[in-house]
PDB file of C-alpha atoms in Angstrom:
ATOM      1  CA  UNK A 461     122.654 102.040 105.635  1.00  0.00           C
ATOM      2  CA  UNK A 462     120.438  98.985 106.934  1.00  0.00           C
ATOM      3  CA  UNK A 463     122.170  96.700 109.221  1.00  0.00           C
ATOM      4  CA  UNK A 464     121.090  93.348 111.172  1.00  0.00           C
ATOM      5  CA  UNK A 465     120.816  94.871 114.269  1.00  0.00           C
ATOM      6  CA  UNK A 466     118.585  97.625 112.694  1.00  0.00           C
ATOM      7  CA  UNK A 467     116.598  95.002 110.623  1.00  0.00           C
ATOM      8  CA  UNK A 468     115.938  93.136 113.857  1.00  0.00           C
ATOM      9  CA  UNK A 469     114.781  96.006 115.540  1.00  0.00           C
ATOM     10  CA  UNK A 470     112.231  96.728 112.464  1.00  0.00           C
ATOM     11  CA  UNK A 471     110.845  93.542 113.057  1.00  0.00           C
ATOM     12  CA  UNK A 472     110.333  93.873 116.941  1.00  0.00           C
ATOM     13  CA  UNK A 473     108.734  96.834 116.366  1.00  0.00           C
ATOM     14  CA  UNK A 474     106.305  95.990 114.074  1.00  0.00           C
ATOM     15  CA  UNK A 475     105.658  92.819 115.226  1.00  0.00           C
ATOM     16  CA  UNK A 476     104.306  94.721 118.884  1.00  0.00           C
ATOM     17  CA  UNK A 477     102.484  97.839 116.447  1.00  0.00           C
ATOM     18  CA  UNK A 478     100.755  94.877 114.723  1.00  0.00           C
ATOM     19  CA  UNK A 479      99.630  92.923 117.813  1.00  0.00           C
ATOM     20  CA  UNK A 480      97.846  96.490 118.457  1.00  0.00           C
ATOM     21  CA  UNK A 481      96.192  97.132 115.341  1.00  0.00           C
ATOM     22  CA  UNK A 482      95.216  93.412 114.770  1.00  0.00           C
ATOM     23  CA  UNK A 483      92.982  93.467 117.979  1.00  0.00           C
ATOM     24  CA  UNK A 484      90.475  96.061 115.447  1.00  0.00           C
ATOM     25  CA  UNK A 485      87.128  96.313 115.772  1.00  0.00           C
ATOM     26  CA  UNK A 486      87.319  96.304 111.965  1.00  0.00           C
ATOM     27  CA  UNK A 487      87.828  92.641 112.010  1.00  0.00           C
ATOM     28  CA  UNK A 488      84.896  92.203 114.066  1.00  0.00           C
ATOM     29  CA  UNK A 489      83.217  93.335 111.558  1.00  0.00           C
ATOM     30  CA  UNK A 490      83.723  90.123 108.540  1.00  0.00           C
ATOM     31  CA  UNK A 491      81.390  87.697 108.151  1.00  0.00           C
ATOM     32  CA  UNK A 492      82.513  85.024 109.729  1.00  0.00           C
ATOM     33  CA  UNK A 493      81.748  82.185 106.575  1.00  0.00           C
ATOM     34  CA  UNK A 494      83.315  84.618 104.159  1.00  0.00           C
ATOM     35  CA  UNK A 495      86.019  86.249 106.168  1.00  0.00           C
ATOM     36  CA  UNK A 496      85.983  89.478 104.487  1.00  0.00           C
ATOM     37  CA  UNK A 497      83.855  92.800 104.922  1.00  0.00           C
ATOM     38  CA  UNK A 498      80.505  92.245 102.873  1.00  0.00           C
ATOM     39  CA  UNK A 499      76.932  94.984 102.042  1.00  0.00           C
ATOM     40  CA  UNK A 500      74.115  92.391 102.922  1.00  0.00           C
ATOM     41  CA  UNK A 501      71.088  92.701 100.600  1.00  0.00           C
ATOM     42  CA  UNK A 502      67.881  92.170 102.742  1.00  0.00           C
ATOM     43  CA  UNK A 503      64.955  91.377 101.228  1.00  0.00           C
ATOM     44  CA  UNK A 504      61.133  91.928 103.096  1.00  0.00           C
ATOM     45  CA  UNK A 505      57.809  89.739 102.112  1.00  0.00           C
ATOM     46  CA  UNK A 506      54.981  89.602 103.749  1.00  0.00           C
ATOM     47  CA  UNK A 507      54.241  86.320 105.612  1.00  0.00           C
ATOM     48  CA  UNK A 508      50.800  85.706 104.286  1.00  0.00           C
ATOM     49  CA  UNK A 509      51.017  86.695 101.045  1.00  0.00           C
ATOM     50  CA  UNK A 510      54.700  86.354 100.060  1.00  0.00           C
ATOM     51  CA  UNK A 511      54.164  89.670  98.524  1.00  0.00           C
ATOM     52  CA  UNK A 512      57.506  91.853  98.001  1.00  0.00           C
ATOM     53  CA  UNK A 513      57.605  94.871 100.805  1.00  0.00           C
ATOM     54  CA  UNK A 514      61.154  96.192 100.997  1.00  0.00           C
ATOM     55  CA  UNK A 515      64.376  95.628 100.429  1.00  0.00           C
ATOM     56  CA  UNK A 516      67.392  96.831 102.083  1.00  0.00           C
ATOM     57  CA  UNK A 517      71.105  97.315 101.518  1.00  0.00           C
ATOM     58  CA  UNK A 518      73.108  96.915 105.013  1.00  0.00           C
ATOM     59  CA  UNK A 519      76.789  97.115 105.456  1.00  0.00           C
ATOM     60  CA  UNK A 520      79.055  97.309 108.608  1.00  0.00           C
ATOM     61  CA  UNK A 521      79.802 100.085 110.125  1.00  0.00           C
ATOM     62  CA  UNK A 522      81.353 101.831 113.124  1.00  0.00           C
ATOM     63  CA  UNK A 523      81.263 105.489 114.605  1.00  0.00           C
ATOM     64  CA  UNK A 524      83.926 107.909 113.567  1.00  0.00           C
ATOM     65  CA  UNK A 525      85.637 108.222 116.620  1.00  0.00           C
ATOM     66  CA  UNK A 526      85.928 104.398 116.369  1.00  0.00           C
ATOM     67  CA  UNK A 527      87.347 104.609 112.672  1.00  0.00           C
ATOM     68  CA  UNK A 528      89.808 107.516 113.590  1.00  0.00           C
ATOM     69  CA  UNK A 529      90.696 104.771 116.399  1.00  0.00           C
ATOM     70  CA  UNK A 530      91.668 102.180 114.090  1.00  0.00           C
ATOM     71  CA  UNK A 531      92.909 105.226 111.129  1.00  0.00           C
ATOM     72  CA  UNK A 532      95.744 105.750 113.766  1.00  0.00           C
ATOM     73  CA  UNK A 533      96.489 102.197 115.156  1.00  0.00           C
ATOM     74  CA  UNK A 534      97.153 101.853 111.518  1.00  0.00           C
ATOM     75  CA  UNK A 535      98.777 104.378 109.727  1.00  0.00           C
ATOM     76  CA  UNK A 536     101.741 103.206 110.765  1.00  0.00           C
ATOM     77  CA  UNK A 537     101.468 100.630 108.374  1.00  0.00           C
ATOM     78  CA  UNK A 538     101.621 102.936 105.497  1.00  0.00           C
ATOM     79  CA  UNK A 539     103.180 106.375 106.477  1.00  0.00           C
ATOM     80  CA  UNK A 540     106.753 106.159 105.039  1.00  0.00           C
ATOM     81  CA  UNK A 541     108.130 108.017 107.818  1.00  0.00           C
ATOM     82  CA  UNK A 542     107.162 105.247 110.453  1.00  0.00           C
ATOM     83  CA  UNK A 543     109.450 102.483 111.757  1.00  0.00           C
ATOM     84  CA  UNK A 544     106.809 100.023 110.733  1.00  0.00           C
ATOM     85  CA  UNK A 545     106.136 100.999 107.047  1.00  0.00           C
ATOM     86  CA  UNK A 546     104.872  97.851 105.678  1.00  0.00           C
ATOM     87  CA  UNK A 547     106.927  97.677 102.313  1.00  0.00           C
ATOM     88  CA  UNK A 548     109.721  98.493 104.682  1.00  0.00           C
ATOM     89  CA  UNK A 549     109.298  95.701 106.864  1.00  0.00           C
ATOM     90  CA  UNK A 550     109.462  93.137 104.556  1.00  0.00           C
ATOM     91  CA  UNK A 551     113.107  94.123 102.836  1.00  0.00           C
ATOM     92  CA  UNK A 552     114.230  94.142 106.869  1.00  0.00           C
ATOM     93  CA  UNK A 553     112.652  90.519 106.692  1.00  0.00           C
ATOM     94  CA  UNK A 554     114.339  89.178 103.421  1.00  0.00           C
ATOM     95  CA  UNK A 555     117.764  90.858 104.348  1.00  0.00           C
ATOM     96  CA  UNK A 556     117.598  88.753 107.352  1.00  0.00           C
ATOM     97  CA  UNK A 557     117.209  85.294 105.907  1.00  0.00           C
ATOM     98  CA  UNK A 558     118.915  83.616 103.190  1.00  0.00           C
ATOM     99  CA  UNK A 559     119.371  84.212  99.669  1.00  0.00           C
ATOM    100  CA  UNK A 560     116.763  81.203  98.851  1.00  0.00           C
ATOM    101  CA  UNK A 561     114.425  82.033 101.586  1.00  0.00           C
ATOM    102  CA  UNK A 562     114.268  85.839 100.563  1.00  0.00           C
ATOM    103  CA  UNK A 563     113.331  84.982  96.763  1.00  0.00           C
ATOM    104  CA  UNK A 564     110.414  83.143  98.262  1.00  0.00           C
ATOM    105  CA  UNK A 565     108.759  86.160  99.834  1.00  0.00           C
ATOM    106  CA  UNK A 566     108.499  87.618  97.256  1.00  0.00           C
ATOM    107  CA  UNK A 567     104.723  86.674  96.615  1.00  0.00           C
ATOM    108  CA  UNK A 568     104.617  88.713  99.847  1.00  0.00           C
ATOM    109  CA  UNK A 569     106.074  91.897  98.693  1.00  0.00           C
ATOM    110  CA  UNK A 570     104.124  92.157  95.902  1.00  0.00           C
ATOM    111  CA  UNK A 571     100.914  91.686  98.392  1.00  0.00           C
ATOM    112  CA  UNK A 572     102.121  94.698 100.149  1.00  0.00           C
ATOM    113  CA  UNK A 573     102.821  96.517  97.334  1.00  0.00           C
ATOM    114  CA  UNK A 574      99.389  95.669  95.842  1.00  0.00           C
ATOM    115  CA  UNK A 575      97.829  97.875  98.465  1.00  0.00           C
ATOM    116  CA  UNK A 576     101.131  99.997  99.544  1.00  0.00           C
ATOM    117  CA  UNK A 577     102.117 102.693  97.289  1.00  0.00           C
ATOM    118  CA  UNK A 578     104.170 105.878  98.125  1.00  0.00           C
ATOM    119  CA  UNK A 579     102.469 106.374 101.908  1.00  0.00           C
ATOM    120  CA  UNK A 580      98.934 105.770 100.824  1.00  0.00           C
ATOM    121  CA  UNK A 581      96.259 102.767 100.475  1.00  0.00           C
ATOM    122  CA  UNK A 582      95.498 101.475  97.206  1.00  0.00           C
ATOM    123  CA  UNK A 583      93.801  98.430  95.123  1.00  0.00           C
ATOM    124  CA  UNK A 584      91.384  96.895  94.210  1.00  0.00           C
ATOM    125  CA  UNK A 585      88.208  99.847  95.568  1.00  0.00           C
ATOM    126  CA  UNK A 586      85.148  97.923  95.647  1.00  0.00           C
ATOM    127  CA  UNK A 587      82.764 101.047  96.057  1.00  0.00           C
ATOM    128  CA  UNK A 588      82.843 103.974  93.673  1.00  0.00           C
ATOM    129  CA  UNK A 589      81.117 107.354  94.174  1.00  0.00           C
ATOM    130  CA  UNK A 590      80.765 110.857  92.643  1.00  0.00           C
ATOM    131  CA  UNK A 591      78.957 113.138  90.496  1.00  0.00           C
ATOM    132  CA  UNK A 592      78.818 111.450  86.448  1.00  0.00           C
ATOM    133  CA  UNK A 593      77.869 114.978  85.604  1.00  0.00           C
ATOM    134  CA  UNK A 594      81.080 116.705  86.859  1.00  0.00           C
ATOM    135  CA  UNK A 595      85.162 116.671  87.709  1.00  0.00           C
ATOM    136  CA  UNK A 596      85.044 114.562  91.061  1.00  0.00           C
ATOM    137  CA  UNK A 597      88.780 116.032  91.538  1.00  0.00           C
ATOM    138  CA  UNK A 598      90.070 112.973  89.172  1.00  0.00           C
ATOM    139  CA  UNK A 599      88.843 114.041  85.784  1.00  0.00           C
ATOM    140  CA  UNK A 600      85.749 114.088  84.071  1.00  0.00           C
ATOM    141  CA  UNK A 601      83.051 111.925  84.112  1.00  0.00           C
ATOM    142  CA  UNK A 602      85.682 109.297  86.649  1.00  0.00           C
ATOM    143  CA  UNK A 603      83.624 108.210  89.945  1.00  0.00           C
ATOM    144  CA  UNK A 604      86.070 107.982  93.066  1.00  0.00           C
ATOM    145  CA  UNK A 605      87.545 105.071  93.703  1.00  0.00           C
ATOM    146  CA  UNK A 606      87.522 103.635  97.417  1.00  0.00           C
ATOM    147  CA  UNK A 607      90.897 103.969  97.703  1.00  0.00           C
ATOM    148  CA  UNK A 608      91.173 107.914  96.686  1.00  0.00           C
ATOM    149  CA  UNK A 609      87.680 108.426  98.964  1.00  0.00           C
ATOM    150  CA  UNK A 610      89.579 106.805 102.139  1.00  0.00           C
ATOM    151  CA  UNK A 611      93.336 108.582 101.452  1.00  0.00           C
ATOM    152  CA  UNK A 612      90.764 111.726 100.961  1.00  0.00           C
ATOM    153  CA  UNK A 613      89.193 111.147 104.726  1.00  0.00           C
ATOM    154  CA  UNK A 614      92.575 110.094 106.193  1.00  0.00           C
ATOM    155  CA  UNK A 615      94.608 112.650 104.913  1.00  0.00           C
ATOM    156  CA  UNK A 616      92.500 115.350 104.588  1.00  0.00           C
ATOM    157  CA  UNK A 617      90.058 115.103 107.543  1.00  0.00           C
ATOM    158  CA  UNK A 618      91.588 112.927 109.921  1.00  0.00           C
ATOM    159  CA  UNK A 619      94.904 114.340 109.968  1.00  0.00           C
ATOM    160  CA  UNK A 620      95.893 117.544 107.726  1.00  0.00           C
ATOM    161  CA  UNK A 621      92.493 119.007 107.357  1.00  0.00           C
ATOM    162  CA  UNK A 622      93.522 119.329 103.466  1.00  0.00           C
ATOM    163  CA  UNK A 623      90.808 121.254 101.185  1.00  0.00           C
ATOM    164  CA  UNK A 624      91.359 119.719  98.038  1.00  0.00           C
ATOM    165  CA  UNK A 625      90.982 116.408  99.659  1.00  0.00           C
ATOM    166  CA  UNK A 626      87.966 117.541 101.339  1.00  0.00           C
ATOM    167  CA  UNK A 627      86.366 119.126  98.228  1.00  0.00           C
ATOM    168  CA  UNK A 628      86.781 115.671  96.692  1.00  0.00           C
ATOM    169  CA  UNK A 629      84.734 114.096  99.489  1.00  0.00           C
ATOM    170  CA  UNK A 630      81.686 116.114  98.937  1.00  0.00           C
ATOM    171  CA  UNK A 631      81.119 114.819  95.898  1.00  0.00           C
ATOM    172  CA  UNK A 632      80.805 111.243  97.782  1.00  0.00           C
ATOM    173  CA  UNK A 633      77.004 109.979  97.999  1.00  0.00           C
ATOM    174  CA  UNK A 634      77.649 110.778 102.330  1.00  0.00           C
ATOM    175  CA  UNK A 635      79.199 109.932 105.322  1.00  0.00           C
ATOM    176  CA  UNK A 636      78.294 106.238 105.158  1.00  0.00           C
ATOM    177  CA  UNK A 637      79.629 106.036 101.785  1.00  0.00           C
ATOM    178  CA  UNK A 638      83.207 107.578 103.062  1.00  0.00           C
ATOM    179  CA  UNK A 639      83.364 105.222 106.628  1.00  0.00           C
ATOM    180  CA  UNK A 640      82.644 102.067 104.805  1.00  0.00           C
ATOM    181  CA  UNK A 641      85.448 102.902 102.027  1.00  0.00           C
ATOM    182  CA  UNK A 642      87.853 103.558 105.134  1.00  0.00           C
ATOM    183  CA  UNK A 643      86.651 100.400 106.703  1.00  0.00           C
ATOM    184  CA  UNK A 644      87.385  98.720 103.267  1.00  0.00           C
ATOM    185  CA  UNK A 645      90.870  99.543 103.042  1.00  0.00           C
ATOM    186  CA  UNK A 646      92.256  99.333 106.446  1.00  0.00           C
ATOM    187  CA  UNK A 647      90.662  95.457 106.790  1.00  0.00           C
ATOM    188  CA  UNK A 648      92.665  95.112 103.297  1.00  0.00           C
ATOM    189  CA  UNK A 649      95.889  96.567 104.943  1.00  0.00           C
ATOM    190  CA  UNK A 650      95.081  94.846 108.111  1.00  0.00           C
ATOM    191  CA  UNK A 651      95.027  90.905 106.296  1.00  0.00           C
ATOM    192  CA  UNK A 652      98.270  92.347 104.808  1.00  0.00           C
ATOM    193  CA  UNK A 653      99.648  92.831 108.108  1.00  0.00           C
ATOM    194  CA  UNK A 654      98.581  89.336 109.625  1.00  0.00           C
ATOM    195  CA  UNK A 655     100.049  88.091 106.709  1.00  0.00           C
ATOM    196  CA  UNK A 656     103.983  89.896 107.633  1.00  0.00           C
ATOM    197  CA  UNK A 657     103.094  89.058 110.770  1.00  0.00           C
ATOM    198  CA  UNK A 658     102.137  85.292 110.273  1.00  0.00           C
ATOM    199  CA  UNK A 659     105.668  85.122 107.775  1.00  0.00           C
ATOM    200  CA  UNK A 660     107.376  86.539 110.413  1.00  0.00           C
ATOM    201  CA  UNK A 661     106.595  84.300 113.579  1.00  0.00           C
ATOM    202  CA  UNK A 662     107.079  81.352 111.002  1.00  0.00           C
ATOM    203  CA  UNK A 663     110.356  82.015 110.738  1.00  0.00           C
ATOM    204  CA  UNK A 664     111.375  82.593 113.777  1.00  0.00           C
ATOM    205  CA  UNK A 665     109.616  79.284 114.924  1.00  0.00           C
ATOM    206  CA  UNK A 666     112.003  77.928 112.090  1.00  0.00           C
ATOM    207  CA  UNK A 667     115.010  79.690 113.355  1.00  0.00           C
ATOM    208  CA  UNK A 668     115.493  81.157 110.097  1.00  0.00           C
ATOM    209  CA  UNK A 669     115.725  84.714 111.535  1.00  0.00           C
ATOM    210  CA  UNK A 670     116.247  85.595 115.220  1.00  0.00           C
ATOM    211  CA  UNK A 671     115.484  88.718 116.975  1.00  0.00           C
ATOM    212  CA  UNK A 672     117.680  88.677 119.738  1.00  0.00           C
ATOM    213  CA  UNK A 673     120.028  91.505 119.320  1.00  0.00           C
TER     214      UNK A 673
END
C-alpha cells in the first residue's frame, strides 16, 4: 500500500538515478539546432567540375561498451522491479499533490506511457530492419521495428543472453543497425526522464510537494 513517506522516497530516488543517467553520452550525441538524434546524408562533388562523386549516410554512434554503459544507467527507468520505474514515478508524483494539480500531469503520464509499456521501450521506431523474404520473429513479411531490435539487444544480449531474442537480431542489416536503434530509444526514454525530472523540481520550487520526510 503506497504511502507519503514511500512516495517521497520514490521521488528522491529517482530524482539522484536520473541526475546519473542524464549526464549520457547519448545526449552528446543530438544535433544541437534540432535537439534530437539525426542520420546525416553527405553528399561529395568534385570542386572543379561539380560532378556527383559519393554520397554518404552518417549517423551517431558509440562503442558497445559505451552503450551497455548507458543500457544500465538506464534500465532503471523501465524495469518494473526498480524503485525508479518511470510509470511508477509519476503516480508517486500525482499522489503527492493535489487533486487539481494531479489531473494536470496527466499529459505526462501518457508521455511515459507512450514509450513505457510492461518493462520494455516502445514508440514511435524510426529505423526498421529484416529479411522481406522471411519470419523476422514477428510474422511474415513484418521488418523489425526499432523498438523490438533494441528490447532484442537489451534483453537478450546485454543482460539474459536470450536465443529467441538473439535469433531475431540476426536478421538486422548489422551491428550498426542494432547500436543506433538502442541509441534511439534510450535518448527517447532519456527526454522522458528530463521531463519527470523537470515536473518534479517545478514543484518542489512551488512547494506543491516536499521531500522532506
Amino acid at each position: 500500500m503506497p504511502t507519503p513517506e514511500r512516495d517521497r522516497a520514490i521521488l528522491r530516488t529517482f530524482l539522484a538515478r536520473a541526475e546519473l543517467a542524464l549526464d549520457s553520452p547519448i545526449i552528446a550525441l543530438r544535433d544541437p539546432e534540432r535537439d534530437e538524434i539525426a542520420m546525416q546524408l553527405t553528399y561529395s562533388f568534385d570542386r572543379n567540375t561539380r560532378q556527383h562523386l559519393s554520397t554518404e549516410l552518417k549517423q551517431p554512434m558509440l562503442d558497445r561498451r559505451t552503450i551497455d554503459s548507458c543500457i544500465v544507467d538506464c534500465r532503471v527507468f523501465f524495469h518494473t522491479q526498480e524503485t525508479c520505474y518511470l510509470p511508477s514515478v509519476v503516480k508517486a508524483l500525482r499522489r503527492l499533490v493535489t487533486q487539481q494539480r494531479a489531473q494536470a500531469m496527466m499529459p505526462l503520464a501518457k508521455q511515459v506511457g507512450d514509450i513505457i509499456r510492461d518493462g520494455g521501450l516502445v514508440g514511435s521506431p524510426r529505423i526498421h530492419s529484416g529479411r522481406l523474404e522471411m519470419d523476422n520473429g514477428v510474422g511474415q513479411g513484418l521488418l523489425l521495428g526499432g523498438d523490438q531490435i533494441a528490447m532484442d539487444y537489451i534483453n537478450g544480449v546485454a543482460f539474459h543472453q536470450d536465443d529467441e531474442r538473439v535469433a531475431r537480431l540476426a536478421n538486422t542489416s548489422g551491428p550498426e543497425t542494432i547500436a543506433f536503434a538502442v541509441i534511439l530509444q534510450l535518448d527517447q526514454l532519456l527526454y522522458v526522464v528530463q521531463s519527470v525530472r523537470t515536473q518534479i523540481l517545478h514543484d518542489i520550487e512551488k512547494s506543491y510537494v516536499n521531500l522532506d520526510s
